PDB file of C-alpha atoms in Angstrom:
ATOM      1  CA  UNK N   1      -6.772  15.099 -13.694  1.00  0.00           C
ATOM      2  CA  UNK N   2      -3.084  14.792 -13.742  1.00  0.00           C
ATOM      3  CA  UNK N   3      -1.329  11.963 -14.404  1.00  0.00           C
ATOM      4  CA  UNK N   4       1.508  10.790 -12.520  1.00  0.00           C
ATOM      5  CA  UNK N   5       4.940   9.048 -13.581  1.00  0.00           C
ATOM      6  CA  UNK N   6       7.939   6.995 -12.123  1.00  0.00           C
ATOM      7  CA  UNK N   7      10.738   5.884 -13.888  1.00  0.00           C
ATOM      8  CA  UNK N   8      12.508   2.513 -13.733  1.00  0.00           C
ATOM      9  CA  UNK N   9      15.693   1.473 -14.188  1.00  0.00           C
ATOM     10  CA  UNK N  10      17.507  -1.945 -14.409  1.00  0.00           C
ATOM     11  CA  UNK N  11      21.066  -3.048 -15.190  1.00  0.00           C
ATOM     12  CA  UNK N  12      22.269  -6.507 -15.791  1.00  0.00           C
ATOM     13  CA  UNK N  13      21.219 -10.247 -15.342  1.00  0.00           C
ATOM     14  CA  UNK N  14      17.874 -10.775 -12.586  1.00  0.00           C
ATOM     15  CA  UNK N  15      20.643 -12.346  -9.491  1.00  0.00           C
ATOM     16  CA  UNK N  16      23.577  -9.812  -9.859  1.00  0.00           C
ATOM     17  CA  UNK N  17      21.452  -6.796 -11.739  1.00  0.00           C
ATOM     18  CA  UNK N  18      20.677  -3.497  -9.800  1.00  0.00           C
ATOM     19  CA  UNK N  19      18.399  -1.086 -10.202  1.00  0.00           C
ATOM     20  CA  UNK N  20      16.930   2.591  -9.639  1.00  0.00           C
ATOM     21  CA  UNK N  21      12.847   3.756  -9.343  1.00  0.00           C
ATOM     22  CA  UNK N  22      12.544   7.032  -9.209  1.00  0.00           C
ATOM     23  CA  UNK N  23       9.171   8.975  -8.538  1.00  0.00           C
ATOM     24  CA  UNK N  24       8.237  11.938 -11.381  1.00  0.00           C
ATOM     25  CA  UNK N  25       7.875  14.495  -8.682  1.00  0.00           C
ATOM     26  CA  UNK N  26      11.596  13.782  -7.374  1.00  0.00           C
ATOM     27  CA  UNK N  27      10.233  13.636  -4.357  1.00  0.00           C
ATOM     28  CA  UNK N  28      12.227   9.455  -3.926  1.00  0.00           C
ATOM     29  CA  UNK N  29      14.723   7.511  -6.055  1.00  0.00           C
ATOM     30  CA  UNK N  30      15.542   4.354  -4.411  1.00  0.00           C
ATOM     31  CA  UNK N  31      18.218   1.472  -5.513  1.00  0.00           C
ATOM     32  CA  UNK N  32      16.547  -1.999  -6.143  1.00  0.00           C
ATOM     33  CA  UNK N  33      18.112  -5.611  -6.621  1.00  0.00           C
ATOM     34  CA  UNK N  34      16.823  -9.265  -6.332  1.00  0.00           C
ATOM     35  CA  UNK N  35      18.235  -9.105  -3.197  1.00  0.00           C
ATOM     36  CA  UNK N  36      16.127  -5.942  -1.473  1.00  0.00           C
ATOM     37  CA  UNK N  37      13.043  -7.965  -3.436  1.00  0.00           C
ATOM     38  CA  UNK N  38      13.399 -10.977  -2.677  1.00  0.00           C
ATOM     39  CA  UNK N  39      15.562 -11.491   0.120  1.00  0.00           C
ATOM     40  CA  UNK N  40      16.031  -9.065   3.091  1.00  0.00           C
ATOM     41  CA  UNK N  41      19.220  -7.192   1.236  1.00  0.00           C
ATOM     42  CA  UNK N  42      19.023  -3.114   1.344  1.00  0.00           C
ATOM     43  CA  UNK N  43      16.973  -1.060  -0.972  1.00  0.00           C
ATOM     44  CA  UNK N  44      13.324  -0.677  -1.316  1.00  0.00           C
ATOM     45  CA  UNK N  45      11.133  -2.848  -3.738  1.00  0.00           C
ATOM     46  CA  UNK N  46       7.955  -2.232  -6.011  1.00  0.00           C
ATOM     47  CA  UNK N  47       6.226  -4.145  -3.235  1.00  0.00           C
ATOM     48  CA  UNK N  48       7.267  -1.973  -0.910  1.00  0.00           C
ATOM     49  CA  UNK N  49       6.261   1.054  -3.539  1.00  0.00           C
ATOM     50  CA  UNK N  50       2.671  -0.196  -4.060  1.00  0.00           C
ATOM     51  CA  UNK N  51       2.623  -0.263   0.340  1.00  0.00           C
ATOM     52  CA  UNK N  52       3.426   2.934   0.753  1.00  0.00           C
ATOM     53  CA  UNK N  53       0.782   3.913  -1.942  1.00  0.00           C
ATOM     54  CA  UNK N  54      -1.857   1.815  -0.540  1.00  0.00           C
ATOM     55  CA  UNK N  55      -1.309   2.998   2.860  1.00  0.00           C
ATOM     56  CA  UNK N  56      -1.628   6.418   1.504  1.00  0.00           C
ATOM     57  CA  UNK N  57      -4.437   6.240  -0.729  1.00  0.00           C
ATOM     58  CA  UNK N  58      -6.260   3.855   2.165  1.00  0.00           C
ATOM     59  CA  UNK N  59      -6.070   6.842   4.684  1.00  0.00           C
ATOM     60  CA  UNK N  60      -6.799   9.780   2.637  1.00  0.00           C
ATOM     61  CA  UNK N  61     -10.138   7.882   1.224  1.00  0.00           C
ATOM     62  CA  UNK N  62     -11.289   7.044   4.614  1.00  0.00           C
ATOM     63  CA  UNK N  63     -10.600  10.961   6.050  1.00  0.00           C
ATOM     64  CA  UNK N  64     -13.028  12.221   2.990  1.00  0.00           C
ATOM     65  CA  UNK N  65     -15.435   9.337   3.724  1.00  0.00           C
ATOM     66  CA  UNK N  66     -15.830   9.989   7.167  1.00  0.00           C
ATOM     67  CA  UNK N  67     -15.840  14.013   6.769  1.00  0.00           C
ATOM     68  CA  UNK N  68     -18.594  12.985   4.654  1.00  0.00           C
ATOM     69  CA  UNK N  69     -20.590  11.224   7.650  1.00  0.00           C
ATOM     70  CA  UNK N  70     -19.755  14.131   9.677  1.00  0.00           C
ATOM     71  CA  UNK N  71     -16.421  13.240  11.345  1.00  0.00           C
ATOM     72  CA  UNK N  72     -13.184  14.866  11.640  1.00  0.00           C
ATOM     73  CA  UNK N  73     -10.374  13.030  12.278  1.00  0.00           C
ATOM     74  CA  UNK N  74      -7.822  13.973  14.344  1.00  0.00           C
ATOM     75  CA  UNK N  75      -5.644  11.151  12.495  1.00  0.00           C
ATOM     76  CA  UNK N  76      -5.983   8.083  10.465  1.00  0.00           C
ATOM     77  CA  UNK N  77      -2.425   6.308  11.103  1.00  0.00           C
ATOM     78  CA  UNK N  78      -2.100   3.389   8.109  1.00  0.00           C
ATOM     79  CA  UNK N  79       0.332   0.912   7.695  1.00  0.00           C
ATOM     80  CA  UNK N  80       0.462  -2.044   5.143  1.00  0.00           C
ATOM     81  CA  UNK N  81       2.420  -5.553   4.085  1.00  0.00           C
ATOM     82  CA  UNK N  82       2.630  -7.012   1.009  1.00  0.00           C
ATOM     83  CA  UNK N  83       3.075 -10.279   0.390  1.00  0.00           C
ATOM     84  CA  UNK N  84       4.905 -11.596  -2.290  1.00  0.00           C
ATOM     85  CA  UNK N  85       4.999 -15.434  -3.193  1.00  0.00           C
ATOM     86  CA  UNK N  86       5.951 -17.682  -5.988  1.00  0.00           C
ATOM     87  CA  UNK N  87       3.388 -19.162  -7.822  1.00  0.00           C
ATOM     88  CA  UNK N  88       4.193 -21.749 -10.622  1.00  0.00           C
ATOM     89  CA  UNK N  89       7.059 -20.079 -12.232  1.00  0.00           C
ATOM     90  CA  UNK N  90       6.613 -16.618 -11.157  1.00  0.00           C
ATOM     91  CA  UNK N  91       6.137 -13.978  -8.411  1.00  0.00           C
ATOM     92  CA  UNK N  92       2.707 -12.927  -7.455  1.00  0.00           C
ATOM     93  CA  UNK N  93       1.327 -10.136  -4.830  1.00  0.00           C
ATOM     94  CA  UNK N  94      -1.154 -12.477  -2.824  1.00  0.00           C
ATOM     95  CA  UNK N  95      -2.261 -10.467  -0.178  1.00  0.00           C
ATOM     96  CA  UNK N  96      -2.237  -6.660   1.361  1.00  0.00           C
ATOM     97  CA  UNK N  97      -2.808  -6.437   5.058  1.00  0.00           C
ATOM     98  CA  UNK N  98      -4.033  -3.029   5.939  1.00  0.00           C
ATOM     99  CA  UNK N  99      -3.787  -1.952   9.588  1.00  0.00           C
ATOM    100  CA  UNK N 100      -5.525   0.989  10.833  1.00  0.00           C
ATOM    101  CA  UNK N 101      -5.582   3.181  13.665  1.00  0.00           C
ATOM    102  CA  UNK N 102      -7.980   6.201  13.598  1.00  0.00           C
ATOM    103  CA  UNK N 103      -8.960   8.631  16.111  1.00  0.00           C
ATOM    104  CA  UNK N 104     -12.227  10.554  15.491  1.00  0.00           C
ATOM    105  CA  UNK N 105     -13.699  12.336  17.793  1.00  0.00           C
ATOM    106  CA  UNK N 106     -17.701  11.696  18.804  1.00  0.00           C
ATOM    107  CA  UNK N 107     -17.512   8.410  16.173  1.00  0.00           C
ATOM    108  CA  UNK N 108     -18.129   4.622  17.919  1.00  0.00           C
ATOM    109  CA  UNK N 109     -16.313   1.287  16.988  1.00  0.00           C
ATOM    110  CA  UNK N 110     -19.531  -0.255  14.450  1.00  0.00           C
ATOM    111  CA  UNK N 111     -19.485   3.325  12.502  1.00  0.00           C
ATOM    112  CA  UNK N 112     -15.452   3.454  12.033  1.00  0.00           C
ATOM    113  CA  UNK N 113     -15.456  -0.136  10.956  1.00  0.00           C
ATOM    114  CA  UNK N 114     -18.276   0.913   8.482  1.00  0.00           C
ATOM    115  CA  UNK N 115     -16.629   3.837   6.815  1.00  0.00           C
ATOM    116  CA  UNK N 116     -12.820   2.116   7.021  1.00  0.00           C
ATOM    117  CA  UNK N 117     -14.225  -0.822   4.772  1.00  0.00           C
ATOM    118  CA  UNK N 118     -16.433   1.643   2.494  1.00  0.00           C
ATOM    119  CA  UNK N 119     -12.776   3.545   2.078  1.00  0.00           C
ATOM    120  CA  UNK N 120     -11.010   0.216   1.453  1.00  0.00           C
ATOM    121  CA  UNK N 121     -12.994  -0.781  -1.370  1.00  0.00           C
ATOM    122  CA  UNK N 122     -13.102   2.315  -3.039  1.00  0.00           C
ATOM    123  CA  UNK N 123      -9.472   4.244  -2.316  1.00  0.00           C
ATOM    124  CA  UNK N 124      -8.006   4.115  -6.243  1.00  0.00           C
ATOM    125  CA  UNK N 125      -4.859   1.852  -4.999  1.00  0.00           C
ATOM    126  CA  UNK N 126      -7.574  -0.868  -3.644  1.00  0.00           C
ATOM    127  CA  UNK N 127      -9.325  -0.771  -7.439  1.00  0.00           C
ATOM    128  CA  UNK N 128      -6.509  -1.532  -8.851  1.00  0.00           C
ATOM    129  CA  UNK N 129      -5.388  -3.854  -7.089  1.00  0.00           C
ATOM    130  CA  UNK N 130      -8.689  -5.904  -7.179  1.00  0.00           C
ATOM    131  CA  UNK N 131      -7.239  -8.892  -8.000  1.00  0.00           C
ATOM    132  CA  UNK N 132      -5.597  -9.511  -4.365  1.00  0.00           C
ATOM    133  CA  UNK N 133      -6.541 -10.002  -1.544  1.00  0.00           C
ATOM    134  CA  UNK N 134      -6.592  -7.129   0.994  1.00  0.00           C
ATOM    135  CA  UNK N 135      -7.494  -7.629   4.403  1.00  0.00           C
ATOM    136  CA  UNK N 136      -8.546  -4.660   6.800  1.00  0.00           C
ATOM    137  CA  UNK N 137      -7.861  -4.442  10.558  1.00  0.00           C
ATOM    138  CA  UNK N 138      -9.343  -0.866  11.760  1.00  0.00           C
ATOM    139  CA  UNK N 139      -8.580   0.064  15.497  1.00  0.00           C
ATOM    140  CA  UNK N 140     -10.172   3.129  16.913  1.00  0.00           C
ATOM    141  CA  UNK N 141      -8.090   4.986  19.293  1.00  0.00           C
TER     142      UNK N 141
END
């Protein structure tokens, strides 16, 4: 299996710094300060990183799951939030809200629910990230 790298960069104190991620494949660089983390200033985050991933990981588990059962989705439509809070004297990712919207032909509400949680605990992104707490919403369309 491959393995796959970003690259981090950061320049001066934690308030004033800035910063640049970058993705191995080139396929993003994004600039990054205190402010884009933890305020609402311009830039993306690693929060916003690890989103993106588990949205992506999330959907592409629960396609191969449910072509598994027999289903073909027409689309599984992901999007997630991560929360960020301080705890104690740090920052800590508390919680990832998942929010799904699938349509599969010839599959009912129970069965979709079944097969989105079965992908949620075992997409590689939600492994990883086993110690917080994701929640699931799963809509079929």
């Amino acid at each position: 299996m491959p393995i796959r790298t970003a690259n981090a960069e950061w320049n001066g104190d934690l308030l004033k710094g800035k910063g640049t991620v970058a993705l191995g494949s080139g396929a993003f660089q994004g600039n990054y300060s205190f402010g884009s983390r933890f305020e609402s200033g311009t830039g993306t985050n690693p929060e916003e990183l690890i989103g993106a991933a588990h949205a992506g990981c999330f959907s592409m588990a629960f396609s191969a799951i449910l072509g598994k059962a027999g289903f073909t989705p027409t689309s599984i439509k992901t999007s997630a939030k991560v929360h960020i809070d301080k705890i104690g004297d740090g920052f800590t990712i508390t919680k990832i809200e998942l929010d799904t919207v699938g349509v599969v032909p010839g599959i009912d509400k129970a069965t979709f629910e079944k097969h989105a949680n079965e992908a949620k605990a075992g997409c590689p992104v939600s492994r990883a990230l086993t110690g917080v707490d994701i929640l699931l919403t799963a809509k079929l369309a």
